[in-house]
XYZ file of C-alpha atoms in Angstrom:
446
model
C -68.542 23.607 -35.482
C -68.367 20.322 -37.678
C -64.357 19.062 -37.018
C -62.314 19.180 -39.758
C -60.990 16.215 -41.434
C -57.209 14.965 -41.284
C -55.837 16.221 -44.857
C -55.964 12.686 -46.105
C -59.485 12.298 -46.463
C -60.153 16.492 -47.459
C -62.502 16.087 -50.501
C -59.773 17.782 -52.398
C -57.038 15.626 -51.189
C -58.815 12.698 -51.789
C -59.545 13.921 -55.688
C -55.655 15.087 -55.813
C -54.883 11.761 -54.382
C -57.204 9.507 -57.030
C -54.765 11.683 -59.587
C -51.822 10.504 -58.191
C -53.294 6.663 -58.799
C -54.928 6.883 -61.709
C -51.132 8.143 -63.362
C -49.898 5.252 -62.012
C -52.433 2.644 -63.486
C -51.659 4.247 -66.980
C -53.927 7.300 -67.531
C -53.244 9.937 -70.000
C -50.485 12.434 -67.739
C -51.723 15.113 -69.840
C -55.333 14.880 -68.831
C -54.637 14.285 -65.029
C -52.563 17.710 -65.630
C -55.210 19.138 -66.100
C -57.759 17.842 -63.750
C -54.656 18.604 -60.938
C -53.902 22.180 -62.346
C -57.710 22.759 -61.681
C -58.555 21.003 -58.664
C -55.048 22.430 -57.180
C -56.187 26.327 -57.734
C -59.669 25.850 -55.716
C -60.222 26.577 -52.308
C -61.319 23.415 -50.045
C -65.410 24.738 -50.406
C -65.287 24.829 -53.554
C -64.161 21.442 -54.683
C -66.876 19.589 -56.095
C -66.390 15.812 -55.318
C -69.325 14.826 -57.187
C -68.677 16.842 -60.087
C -64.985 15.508 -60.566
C -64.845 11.821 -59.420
C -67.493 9.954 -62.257
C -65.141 11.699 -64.757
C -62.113 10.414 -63.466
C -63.671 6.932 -63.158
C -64.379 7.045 -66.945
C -60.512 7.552 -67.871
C -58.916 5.118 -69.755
C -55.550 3.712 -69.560
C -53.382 5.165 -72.584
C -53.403 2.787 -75.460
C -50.321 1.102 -74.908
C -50.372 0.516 -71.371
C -49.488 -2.827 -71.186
C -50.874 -4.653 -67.769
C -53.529 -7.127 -67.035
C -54.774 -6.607 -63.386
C -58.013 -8.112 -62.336
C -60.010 -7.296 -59.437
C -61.907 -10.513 -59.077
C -60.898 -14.039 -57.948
C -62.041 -15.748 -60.694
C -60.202 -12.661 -63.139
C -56.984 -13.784 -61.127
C -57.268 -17.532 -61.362
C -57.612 -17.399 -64.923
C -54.070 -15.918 -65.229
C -52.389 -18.188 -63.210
C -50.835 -21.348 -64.575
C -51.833 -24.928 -61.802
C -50.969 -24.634 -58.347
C -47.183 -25.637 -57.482
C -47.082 -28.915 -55.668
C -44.970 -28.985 -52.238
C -43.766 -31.587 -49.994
C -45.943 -31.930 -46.858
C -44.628 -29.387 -43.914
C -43.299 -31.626 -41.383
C -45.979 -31.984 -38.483
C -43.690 -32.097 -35.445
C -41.991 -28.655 -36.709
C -45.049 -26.968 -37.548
C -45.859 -24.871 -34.250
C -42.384 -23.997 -34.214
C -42.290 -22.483 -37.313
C -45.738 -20.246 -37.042
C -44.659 -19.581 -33.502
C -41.542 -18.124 -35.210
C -43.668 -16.252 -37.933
C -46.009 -14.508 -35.356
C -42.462 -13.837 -33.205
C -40.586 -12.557 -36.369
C -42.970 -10.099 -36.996
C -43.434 -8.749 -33.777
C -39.901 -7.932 -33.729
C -39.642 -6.853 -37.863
C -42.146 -4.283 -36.414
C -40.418 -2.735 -33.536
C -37.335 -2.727 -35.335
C -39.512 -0.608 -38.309
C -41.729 1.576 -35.836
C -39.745 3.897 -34.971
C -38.159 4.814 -38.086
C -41.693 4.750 -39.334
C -42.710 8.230 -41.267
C -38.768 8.645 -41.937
C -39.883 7.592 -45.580
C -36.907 7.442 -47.670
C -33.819 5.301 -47.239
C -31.326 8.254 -46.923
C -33.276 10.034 -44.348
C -33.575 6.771 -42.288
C -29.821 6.682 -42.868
C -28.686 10.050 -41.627
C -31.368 8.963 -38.330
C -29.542 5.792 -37.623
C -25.724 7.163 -37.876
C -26.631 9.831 -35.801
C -27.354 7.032 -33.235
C -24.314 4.806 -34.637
C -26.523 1.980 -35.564
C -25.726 2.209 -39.705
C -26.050 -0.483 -41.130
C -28.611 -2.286 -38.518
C -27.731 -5.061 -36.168
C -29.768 -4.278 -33.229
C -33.051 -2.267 -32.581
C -33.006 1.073 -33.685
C -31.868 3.394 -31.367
C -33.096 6.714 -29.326
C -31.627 9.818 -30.163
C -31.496 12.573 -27.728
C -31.918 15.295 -30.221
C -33.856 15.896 -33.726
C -30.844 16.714 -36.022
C -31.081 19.339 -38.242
C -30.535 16.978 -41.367
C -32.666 14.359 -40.749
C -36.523 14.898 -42.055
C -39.174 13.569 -38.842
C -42.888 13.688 -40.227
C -44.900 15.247 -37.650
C -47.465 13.117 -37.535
C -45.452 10.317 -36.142
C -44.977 9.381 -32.482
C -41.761 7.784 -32.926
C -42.149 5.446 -30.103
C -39.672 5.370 -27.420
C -40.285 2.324 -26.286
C -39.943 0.627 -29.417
C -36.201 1.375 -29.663
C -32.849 -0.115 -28.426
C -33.174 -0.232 -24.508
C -36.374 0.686 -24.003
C -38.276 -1.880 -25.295
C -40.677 -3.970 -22.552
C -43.605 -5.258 -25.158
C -44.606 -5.513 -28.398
C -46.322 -1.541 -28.362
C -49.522 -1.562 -29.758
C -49.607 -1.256 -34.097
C -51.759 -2.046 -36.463
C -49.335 -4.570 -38.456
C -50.430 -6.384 -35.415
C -53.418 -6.012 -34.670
C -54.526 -7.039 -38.340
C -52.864 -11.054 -37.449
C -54.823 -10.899 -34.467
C -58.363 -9.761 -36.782
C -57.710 -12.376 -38.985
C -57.058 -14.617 -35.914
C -60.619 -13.614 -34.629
C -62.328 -13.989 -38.078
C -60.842 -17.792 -38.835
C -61.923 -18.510 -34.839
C -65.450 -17.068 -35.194
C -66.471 -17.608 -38.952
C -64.388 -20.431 -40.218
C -62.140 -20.870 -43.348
C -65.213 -19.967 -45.205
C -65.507 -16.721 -43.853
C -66.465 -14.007 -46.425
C -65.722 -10.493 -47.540
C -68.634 -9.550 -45.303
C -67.939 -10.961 -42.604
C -64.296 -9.236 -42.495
C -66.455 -6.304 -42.782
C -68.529 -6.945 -39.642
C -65.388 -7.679 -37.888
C -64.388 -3.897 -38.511
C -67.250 -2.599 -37.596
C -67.605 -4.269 -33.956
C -63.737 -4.130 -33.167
C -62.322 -1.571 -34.711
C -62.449 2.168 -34.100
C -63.024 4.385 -36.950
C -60.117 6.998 -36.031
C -57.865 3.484 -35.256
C -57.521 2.544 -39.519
C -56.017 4.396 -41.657
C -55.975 5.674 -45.391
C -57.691 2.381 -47.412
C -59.166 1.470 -44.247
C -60.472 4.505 -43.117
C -62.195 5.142 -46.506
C -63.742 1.705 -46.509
C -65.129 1.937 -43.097
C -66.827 5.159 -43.560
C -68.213 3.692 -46.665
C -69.377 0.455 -44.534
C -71.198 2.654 -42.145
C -72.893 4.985 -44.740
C -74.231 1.543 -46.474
C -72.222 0.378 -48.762
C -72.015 -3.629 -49.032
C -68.299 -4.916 -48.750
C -68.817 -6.198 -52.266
C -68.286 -2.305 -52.977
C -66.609 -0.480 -50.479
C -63.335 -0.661 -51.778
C -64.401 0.971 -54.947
C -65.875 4.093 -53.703
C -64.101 7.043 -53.841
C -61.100 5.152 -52.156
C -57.608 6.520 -53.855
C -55.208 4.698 -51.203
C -56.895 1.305 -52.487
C -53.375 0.423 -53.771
C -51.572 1.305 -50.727
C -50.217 -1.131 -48.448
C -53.197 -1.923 -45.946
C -53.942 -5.014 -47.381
C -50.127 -6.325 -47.408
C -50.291 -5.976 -43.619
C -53.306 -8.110 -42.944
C -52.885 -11.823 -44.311
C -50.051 -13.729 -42.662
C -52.129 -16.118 -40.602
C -54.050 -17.014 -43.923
C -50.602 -18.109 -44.801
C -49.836 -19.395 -41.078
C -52.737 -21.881 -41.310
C -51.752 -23.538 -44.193
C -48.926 -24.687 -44.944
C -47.228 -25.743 -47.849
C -50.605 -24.696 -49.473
C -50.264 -21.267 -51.026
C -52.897 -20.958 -53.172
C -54.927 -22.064 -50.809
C -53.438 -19.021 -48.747
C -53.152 -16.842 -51.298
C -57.224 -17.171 -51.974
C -58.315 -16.857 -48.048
C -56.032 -13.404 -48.054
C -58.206 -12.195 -51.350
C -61.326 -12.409 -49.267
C -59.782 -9.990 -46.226
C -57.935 -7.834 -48.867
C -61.008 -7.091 -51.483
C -62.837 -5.416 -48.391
C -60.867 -2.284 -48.789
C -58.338 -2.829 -51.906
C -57.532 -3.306 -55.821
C -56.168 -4.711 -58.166
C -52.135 -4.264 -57.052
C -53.627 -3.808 -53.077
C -55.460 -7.167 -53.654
C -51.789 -8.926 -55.091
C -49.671 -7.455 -52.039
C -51.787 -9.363 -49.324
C -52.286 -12.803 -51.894
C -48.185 -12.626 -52.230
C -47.501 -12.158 -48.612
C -49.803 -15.168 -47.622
C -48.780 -17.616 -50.327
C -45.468 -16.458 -49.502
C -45.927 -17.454 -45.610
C -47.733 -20.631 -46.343
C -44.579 -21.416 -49.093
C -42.140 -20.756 -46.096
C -42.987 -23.612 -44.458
C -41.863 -26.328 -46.956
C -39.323 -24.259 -48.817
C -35.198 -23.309 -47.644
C -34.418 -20.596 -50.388
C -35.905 -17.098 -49.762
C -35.657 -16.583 -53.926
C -38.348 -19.812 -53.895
C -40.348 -18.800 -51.431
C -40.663 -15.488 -53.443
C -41.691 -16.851 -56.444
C -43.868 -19.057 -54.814
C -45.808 -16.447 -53.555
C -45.381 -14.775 -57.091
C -46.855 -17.743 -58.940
C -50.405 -16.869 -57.636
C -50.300 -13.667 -58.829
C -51.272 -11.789 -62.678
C -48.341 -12.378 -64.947
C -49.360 -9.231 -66.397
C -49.402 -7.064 -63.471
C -47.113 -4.512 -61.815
C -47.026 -5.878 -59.074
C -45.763 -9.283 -60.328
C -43.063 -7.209 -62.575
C -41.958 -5.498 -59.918
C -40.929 -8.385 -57.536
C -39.361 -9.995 -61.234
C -37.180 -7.391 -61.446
C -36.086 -7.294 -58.118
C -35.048 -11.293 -58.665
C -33.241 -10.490 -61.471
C -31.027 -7.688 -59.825
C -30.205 -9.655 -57.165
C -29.199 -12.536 -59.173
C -27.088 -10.036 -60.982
C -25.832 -7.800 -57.977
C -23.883 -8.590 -54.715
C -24.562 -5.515 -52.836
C -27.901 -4.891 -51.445
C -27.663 -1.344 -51.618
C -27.059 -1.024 -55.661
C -30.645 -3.111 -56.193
C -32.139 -0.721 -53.683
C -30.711 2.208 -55.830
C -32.533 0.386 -58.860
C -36.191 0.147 -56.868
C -35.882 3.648 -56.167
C -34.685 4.614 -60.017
C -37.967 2.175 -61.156
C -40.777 2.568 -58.701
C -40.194 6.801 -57.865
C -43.590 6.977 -59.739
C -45.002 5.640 -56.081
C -43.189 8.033 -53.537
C -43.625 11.550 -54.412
C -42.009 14.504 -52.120
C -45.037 16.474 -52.472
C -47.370 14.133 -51.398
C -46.129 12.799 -48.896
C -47.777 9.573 -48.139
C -47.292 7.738 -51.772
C -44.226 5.642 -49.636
C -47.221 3.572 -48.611
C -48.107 2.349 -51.762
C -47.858 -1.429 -51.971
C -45.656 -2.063 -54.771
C -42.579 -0.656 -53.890
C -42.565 -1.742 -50.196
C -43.280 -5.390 -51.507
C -39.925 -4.637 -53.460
C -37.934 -3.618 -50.154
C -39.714 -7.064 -48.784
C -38.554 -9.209 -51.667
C -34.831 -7.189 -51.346
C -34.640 -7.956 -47.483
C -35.341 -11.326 -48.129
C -33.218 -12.027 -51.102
C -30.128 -10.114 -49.346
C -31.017 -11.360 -45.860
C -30.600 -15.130 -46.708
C -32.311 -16.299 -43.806
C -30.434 -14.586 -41.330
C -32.933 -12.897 -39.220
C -31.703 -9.410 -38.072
C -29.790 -9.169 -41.389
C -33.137 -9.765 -42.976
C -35.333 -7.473 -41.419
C -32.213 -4.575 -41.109
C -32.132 -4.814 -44.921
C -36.143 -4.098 -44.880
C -35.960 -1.354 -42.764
C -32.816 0.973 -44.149
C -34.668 0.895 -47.056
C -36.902 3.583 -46.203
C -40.950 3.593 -47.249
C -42.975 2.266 -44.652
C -40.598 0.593 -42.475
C -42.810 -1.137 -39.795
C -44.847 -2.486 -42.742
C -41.723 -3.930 -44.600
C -39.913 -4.864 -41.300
C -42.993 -6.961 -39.998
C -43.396 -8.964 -43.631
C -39.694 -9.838 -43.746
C -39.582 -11.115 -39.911
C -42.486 -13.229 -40.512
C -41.561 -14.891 -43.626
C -37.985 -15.680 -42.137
C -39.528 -16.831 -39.016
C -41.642 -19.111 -40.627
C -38.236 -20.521 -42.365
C -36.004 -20.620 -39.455
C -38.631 -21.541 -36.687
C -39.054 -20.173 -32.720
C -36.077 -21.451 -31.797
C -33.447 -20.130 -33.849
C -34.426 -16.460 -33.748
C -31.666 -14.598 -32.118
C -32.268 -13.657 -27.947
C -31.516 -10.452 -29.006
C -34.815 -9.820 -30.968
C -36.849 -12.131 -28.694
C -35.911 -11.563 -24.855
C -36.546 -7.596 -25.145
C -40.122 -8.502 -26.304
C -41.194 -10.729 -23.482
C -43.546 -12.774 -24.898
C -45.936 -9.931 -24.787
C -47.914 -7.591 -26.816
C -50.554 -5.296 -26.460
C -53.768 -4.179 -28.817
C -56.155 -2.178 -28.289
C -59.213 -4.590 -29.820
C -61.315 -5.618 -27.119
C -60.430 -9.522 -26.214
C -57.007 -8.912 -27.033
C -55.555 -6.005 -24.819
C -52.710 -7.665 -23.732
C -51.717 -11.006 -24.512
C -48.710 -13.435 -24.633
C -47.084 -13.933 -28.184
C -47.098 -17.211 -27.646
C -50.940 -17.837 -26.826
C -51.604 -16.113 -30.159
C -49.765 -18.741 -32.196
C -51.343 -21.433 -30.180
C -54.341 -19.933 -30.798
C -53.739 -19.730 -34.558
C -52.085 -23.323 -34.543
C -55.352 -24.732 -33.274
C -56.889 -23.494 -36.630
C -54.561 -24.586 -39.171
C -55.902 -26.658 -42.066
């Protein structure tokens, strides 16, 4: 008997997914009603993927929708004004300070993992007072019991020994294990690496029930043929979700006070498996990293990273508005109410997994970073309580601030539980110290 597929990647999840995106890039609600209303009623044989998914590919945005959002490099560049100019990054500080990124989000992840599949910002809240740890100062804690008002998604481990006490290692995740594929890709192809060879990487490290969503869909397509020029684009409906986010802090990590220079390695890892939006959520997080190097304000460093993305796009108006509430509001938790009230479109109840689309967790990054101020665990706490995909959001905010602050000045209480070690499960890199991965990436920086 053939095994039957998680529910993600169903055919008729995956049409009932494409839906779900294709209302958010701007199709006619009316039509997808109906294409949902019809798809819904069928049984699982009788969906008929090949039927339905050239007609949704020929649906185009209402008339009015107003967003630019290129999938190609050149398409991007166009829309971008001239690079910013930055000072040099000072060359005695400069281990420090990737040393601290590749630390920081170690720890942004643990703190995130086990709240991870908690998905919104109240649920995560009734968790952590049940453990007394609202708001966040510390690693989340344990709780001894599933309370009957808090929400657990069963298809979570949530990770004992990535909470307060119990913590020995960095446990294996794949927020990390991405930094250490692009480590491996910069060490083995170069900074001229291409889509493709990202593509090989996945194919000789990774295993195929080890990616997820985006990932998953790309890697089945890599197997079955497809070129990487392509893969992202085939029946792939998570290709705005947050994989590509996750992946591209060491193209930041290697060059610093160069974003675009960043922001245009991460395009070539992203466009393996992402879009438009997808694309923008790993360029931002890379030109963001390589900006955090030259830069003290988190608010600059954000709009660094924003400058080499489409003017036009969601993505970029997204982040905008989440500068603008903060420059207007005090309280962390009021802008978080205003993400929410915006950016619902992207976590639906019924669906589940929509809280790992990338433009509303790039919000909760911009929010933890804005409200955070540079203060590490105030930083990354901020991240977290706001729901979505915490281990994602965590691990993005404790990089970019430990790129800022450096090694050194991250609190012992994040560091020491971690001892210098984490484990993967990509063969070369089982189990390594923290530390020789950011020498390892230091010896690569341009």
């Amino acid at each position: 008997m053939a095994e039957k597929p998680h529910p993600l990647y169903s055919p008729k999840n995956l049409l009932l997914a494409e839906l779900n995106l294709l209302a958010e890039q701007g199709r006619d609600p009316k039509i997808l009603d109906e294409y949902r209303r019809e798809i819904a009623e069928m049984s699982a044989d009788q969906v008929d993927v090949d039927h339905y998914w050239p007609q949704l590919a020929q649906l185009p945005p209402v008339a009015d929708w107003p967003y630019i959002e290129p999938d190609d490099y050149a398409g991007i560049l166009a829309t971008l004004a001239e690079p910013q100019g930055f000072a040099m990054a000072q060359p005695d500080a400069l281990f420090d300070k990737l040393h601290g990124g590749v630390l920081g989000r170690c720890a942004g992840m643990m703190l995130g993992k086990p709240l991870e599949g908690l998905a919104t910002a109240a649920n995560v809240r009734r968790y952590l007072e049940h453990g007394n740890a609202y708001p966040l100062t510390n690693y989340a804690p344990r709780l001894n019991h599933q309370p009957d008002d808090v929400v657990f998604n069963p298809i979570f481990n949530h990770w004992d020994h990535a909470t307060l006490g119990n913590i020995t290692q960095v446990v294996q995740d794949d927020d990390i294990e991405y930094i250490i594929a692009a480590f491996h890709i910069l060490k083995t192809y170069g900074p001229d690496f291409t889509t493709a060879d990202v593509a090989q990487f996945w194919l000789s490290h990774f295993a195929y029930d080890r990616v997820y969503t985006a990932e998953h869909i790309v890697y089945k397509n890599l197997v079955n043929g497809l070129p990487a020029t392509q893969a992202a684009h085939y029946r792939n409906p998570y290709r705005e979700w947050i994989g590509a986010q996750i992946r591209t802090d060491v193209y930041g990590y290697v060059c610093p006070g160069q974003p675009r220079r960043a922001a245009e390695l991460a395009y070539r890892d992203a466009a393996l498996s992402h879009t438009g939006n997808g694309i923008y959520g790993g360029m931002w997080v890379a030109a963001m990293v390589a900006a955090a190097y030259v830069l003290d304000s988190p608010a600059d460093v954000i709009r660094a990273g924003l400058a080499e993305i489409p003017p036009q796009s969601r993505f970029h108006e997204a982040i905008s508005d989440v500068l603008a509430w903060w420059e207007m509001e005090s309280d962390w938790e009021e802008t978080l109410r205003l993400i929410q009230q915006k950016h619902g479109i992207y976590y639906r109840a019924d669906v589940g997994f929509n809280w790992v689309q990338t433009i509303p967790n790039a919000g909760l990054v911009a929010l933890g970073l804005l409200y955070g101020d540079k203060d590490f665990g105030k930083s990354i706490g901020i991240a977290v309580m706001g729901g979505w995909d915490t281990d994602c959001t965590g691990a993005t905010v404790g990089s970019v601030v430990g790129v800022m602050n450096g090694a050194a000045a991250l609190p012992c209480q994040w560091a020491d539980p971690l001892n210098n070690t984490l484990e993967s499960y990509i063969p070369g890199y089982n189990r390594m110290k923290i530390s020789d991965l950011a020498e390892g990436i230091y010896n690569l920086m341009s």
